GROMACS .gro file of C-alpha atoms in nm:
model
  277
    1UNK     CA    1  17.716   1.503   7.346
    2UNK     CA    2  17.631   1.784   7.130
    3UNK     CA    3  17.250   1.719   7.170
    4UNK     CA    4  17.257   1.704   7.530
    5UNK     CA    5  17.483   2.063   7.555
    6UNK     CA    6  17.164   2.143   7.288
    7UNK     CA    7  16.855   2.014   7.545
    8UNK     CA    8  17.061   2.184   7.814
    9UNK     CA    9  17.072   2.536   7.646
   10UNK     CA   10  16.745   2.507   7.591
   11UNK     CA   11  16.593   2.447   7.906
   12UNK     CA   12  16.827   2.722   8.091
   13UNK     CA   13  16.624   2.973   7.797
   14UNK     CA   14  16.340   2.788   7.844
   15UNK     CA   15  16.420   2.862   8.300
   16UNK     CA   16  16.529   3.208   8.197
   17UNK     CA   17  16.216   3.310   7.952
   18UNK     CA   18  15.998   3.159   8.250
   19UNK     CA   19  16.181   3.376   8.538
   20UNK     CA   20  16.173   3.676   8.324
   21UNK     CA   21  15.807   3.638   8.269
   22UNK     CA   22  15.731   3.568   8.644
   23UNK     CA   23  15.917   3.912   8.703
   24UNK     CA   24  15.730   4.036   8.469
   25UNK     CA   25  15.413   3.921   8.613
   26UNK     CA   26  15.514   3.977   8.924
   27UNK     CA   27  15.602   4.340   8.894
   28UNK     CA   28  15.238   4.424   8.660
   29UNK     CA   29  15.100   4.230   8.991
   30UNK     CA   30  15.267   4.481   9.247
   31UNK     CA   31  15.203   4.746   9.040
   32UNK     CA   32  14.788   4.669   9.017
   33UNK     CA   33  14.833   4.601   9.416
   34UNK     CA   34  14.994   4.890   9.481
   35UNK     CA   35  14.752   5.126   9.264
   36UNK     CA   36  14.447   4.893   9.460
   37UNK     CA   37  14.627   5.032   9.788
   38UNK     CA   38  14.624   5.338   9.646
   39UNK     CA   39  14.235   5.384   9.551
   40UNK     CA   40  14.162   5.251   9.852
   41UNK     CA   41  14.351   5.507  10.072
   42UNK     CA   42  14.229   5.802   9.842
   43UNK     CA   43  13.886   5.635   9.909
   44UNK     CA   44  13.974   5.577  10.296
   45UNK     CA   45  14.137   5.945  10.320
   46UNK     CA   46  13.825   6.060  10.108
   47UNK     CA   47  13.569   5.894  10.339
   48UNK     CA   48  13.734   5.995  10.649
   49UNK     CA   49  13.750   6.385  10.552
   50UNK     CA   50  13.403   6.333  10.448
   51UNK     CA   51  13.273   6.218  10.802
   52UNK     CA   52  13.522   6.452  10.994
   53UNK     CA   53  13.315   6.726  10.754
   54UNK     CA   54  12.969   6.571  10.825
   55UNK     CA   55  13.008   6.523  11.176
   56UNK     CA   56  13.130   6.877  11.198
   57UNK     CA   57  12.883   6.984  11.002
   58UNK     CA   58  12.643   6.808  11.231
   59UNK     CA   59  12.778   6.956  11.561
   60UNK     CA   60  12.766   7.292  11.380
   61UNK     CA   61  12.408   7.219  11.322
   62UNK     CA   62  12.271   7.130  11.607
   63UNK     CA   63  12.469   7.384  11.816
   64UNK     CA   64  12.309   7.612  11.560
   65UNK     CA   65  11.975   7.477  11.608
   66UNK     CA   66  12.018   7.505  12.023
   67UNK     CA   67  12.156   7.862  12.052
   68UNK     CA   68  11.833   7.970  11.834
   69UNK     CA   69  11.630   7.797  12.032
   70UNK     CA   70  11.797   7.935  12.339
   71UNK     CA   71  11.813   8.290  12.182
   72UNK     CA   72  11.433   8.250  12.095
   73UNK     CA   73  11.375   8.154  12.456
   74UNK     CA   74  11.578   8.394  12.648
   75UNK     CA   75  11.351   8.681  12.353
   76UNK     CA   76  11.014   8.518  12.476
   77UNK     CA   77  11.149   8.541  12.856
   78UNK     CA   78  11.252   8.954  12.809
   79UNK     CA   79  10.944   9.008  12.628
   80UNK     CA   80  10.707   8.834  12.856
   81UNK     CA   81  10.905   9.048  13.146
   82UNK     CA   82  10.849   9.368  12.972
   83UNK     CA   83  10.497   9.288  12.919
   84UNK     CA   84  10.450   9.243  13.257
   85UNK     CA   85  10.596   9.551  13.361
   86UNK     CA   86  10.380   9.734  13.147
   87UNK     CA   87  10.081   9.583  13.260
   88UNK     CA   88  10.186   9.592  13.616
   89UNK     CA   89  10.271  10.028  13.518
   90UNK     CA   90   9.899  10.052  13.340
   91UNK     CA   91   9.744   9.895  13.611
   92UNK     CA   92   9.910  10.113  13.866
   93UNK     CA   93   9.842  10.398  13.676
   94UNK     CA   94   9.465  10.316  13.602
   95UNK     CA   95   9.486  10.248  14.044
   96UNK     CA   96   9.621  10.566  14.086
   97UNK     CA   97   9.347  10.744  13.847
   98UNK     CA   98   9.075  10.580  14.012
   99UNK     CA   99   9.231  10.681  14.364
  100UNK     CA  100   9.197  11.032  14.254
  101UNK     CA  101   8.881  10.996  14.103
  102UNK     CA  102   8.760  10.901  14.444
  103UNK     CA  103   8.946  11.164  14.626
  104UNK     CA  104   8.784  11.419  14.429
  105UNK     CA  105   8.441  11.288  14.483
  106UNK     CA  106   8.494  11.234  14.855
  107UNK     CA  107   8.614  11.615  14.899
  108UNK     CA  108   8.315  11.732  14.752
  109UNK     CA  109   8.116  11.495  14.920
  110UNK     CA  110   8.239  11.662  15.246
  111UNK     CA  111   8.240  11.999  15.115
  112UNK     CA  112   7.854  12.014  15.040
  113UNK     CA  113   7.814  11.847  15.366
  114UNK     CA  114   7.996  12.104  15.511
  115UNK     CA  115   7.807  12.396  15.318
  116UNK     CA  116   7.508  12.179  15.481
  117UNK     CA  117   7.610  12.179  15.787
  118UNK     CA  118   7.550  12.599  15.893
  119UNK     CA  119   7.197  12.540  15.798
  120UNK     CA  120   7.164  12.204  16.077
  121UNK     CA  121   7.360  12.383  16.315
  122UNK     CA  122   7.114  12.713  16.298
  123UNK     CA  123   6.822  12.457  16.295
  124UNK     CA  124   6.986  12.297  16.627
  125UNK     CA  125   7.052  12.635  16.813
  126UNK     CA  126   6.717  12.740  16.721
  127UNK     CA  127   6.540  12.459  16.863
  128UNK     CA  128   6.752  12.506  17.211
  129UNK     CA  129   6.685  12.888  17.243
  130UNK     CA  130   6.262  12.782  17.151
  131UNK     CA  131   6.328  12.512  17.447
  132UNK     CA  132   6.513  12.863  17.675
  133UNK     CA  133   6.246  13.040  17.547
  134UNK     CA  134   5.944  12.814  17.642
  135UNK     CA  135   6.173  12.715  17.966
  136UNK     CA  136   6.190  13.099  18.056
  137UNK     CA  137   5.808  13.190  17.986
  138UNK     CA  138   5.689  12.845  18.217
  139UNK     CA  139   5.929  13.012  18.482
  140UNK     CA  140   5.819  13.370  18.434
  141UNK     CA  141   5.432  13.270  18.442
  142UNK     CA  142   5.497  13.056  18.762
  143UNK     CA  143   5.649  13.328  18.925
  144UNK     CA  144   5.343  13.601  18.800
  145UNK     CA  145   5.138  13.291  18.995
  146UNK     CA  146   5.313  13.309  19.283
  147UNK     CA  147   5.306  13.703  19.291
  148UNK     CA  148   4.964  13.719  19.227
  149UNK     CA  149   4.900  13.470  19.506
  150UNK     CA  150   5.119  13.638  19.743
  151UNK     CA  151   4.969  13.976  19.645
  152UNK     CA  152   4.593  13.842  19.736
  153UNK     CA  153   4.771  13.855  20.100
  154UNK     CA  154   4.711  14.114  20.385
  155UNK     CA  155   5.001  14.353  20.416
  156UNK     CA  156   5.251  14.254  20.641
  157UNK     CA  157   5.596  14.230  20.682
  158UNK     CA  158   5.552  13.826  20.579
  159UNK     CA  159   5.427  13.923  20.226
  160UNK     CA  160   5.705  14.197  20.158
  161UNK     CA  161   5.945  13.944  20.249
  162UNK     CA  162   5.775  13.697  20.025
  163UNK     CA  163   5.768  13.899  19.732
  164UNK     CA  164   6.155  13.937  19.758
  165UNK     CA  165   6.165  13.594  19.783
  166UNK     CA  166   6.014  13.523  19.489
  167UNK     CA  167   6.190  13.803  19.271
  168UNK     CA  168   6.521  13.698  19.404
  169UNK     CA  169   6.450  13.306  19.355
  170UNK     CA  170   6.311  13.403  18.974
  171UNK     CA  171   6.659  13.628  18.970
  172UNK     CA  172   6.811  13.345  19.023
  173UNK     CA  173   6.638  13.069  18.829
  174UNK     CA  174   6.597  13.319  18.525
  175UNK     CA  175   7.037  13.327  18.569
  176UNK     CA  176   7.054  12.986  18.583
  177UNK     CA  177   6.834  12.917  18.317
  178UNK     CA  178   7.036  13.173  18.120
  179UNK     CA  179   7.388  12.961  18.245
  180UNK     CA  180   7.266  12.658  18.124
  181UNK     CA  181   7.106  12.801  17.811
  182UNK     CA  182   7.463  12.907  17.683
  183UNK     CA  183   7.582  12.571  17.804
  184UNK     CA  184   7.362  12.380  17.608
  185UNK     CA  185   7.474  12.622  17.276
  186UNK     CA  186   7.835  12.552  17.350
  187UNK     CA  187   7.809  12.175  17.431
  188UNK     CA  188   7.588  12.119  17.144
  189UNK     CA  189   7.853  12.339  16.894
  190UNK     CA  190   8.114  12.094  17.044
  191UNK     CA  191   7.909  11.822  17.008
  192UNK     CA  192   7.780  11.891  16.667
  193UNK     CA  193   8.174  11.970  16.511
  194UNK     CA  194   8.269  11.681  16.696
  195UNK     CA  195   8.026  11.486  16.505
  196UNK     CA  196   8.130  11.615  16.197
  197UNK     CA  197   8.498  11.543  16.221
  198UNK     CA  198   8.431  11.196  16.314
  199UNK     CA  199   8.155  11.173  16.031
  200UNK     CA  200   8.445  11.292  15.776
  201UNK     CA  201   8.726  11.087  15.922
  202UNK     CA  202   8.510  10.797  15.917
  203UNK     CA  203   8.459  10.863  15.538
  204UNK     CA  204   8.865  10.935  15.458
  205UNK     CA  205   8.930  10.573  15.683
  206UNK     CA  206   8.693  10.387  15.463
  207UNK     CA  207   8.805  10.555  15.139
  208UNK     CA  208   9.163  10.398  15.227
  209UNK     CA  209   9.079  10.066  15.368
  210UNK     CA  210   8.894  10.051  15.036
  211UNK     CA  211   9.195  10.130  14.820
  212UNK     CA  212   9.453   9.956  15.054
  213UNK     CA  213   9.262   9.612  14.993
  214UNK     CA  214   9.195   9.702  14.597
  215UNK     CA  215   9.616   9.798  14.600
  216UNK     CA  216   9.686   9.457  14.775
  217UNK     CA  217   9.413   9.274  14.575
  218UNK     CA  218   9.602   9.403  14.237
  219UNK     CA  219  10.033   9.341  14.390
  220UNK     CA  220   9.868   8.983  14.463
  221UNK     CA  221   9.726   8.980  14.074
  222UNK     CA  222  10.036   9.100  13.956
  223UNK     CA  223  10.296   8.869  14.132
  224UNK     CA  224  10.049   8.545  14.050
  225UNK     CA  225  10.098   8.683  13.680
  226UNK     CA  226  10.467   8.699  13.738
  227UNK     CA  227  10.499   8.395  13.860
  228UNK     CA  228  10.304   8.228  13.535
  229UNK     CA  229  10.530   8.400  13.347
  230UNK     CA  230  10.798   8.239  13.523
  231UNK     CA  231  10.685   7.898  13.531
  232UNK     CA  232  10.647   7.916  13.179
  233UNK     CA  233  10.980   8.009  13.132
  234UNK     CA  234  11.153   7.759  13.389
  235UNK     CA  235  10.923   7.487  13.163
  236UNK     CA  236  11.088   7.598  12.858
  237UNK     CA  237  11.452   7.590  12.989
  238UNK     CA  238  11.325   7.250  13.087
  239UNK     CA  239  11.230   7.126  12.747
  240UNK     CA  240  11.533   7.350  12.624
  241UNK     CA  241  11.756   7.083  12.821
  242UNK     CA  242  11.574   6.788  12.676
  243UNK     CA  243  11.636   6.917  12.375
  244UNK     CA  244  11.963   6.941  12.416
  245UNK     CA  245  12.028   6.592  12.615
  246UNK     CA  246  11.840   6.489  12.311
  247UNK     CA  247  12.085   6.627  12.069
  248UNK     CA  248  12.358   6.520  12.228
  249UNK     CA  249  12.253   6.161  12.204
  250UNK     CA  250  12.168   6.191  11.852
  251UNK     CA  251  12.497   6.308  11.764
  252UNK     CA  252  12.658   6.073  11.973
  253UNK     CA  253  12.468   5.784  11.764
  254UNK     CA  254  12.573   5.963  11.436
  255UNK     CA  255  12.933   5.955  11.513
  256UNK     CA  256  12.896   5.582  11.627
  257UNK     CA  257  12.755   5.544  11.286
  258UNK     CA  258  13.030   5.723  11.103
  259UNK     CA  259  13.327   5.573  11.307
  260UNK     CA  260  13.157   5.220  11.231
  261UNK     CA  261  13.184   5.310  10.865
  262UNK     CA  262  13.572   5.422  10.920
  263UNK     CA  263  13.600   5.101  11.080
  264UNK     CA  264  13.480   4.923  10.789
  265UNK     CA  265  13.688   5.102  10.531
  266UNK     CA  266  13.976   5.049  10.754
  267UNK     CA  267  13.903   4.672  10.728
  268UNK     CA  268  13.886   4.665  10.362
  269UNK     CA  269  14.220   4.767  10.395
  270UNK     CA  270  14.376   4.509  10.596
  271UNK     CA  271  14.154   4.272  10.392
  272UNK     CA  272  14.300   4.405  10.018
  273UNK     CA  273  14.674   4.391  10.241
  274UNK     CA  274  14.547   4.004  10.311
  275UNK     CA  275  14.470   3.941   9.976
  276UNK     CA  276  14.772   4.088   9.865
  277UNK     CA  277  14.999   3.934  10.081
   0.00000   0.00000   0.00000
């Protein structure tokens, strides 16, 4: 009947104003999805070049921070070493000064000794030729003794030979005396040089023991120095490396942190896909 063909027509415009405004609805829907997907991957994109930039930047940082550190360490080390070297050069130069300082006053030392020394060996000779002298006279006065006793004897041929006895035993005791007396000179010359020599020698030895030890007391200043300086430095390489192992864990724990951020922006996607689907 007519107003069935009527109710018919009417519900297929009715069906096809519905479907048209579920495609409608549908495509507005895909469309706000779609531009949802779309912020969110320019905000996923965005936050990912942001933590690639910040960790960069934070590697950058902290490699900055250690190589200054290092440099800084490595400029302490060089200048430490050069100020030991030109302590250890001052000192040895200050050594060496003193050295000749004490040189100089040793050689004069043995010079006025040695200016002093004609005068001691006059007074020395002296004193042997009064001892000849006093020696000879004793001898000569026993011998007048014994002339003038064996003059006080009658003449005979005893007393003549007596008397040349007695000059040629004075002859000979006088030469003797006169032997010995230029013996004693020489020996005590020999003696007295000797003396000297030894005297001087002894000074020079003791003059170097002296500076050996005060050389050996200042290498053993120098190297205990040396080795403070280097202890110091090994302990800063030390902390230098604990720096470092520290820094390494810090940006280790800042890139957790950043990929757990990815992470979550990466489930907001699959979450918005979720929703969507």
């Amino acid at each position: 009947p007519p107003l069935q063909q009527q109710q018919q027509a009417q519900q297929q415009a009715a069906a096809h104003e519905a479907r048209a405004t579920l495609a409608v609805r549908v495509m507005h829907l895909k469309r706000r999805q779609a531009e949802q997907a779309r912020q969110l991957g320019e905000e996923v994109a965005l936050v990912t070049r942001l933590s690639e930039s910040l960790c960069r930047h934070q590697h950058e940082r902290t490699d900055a921070r250690l190589a200054a550190a290092a440099a800084q360490c490595d400029e302490r080390a060089a200048s430490q070493r050069e100020y030991h070297a030109r302590l250890c050069a001052m000192e040895d130069e200050q050594m060496a000064k003193c050295e000749q300082a004490a040189e100089k006053a040793l050689k004069k030392r043995q010079q006025a000794d040695l200016r002093r020394q004609p005068k001691l060996l006059g007074s020395g000779r002296d004193e042997i030729r009064r001892s000849h002298t006093e020696t000879v006279k004793a001898s000569n006065k026993q011998h007048k003794t014994l002339l003038s006793e064996a003059n006080k004897m009658p003449k005979s041929p005893d007393k003549s030979d007596t008397l040349k006895r007695h000059k040629a035993e004075q002859a000979q005791r006088l030469s003797r005396l006169e032997e010995q007396h230029k013996q004693s000179l020489a020996d005590f010359v020999r003696n007295f040089n000797e003396q000297v020599e030894k005297t001087h020698a002894g000074w020079w030895d003791k003059h170097r023991a002296e500076f050996e030890t005060a050389r050996a007391s200042v290498a053993s200043y120098q190297a205990a120095r040396a080795e403070t300086f280097a202890a110091k430095h090994a302990e800063e390489q030390r902390q230098l490396e604990a720096d470092r192992a520290a820094a390494q864990v810090e940006l280790r724990g800042f890139e957790a942190d950043e990929e757990t951020r990815l992470e979550e922006q990466q489930q907001r996607q699959v979450q918005l896909a979720g929703r969507h689907e």
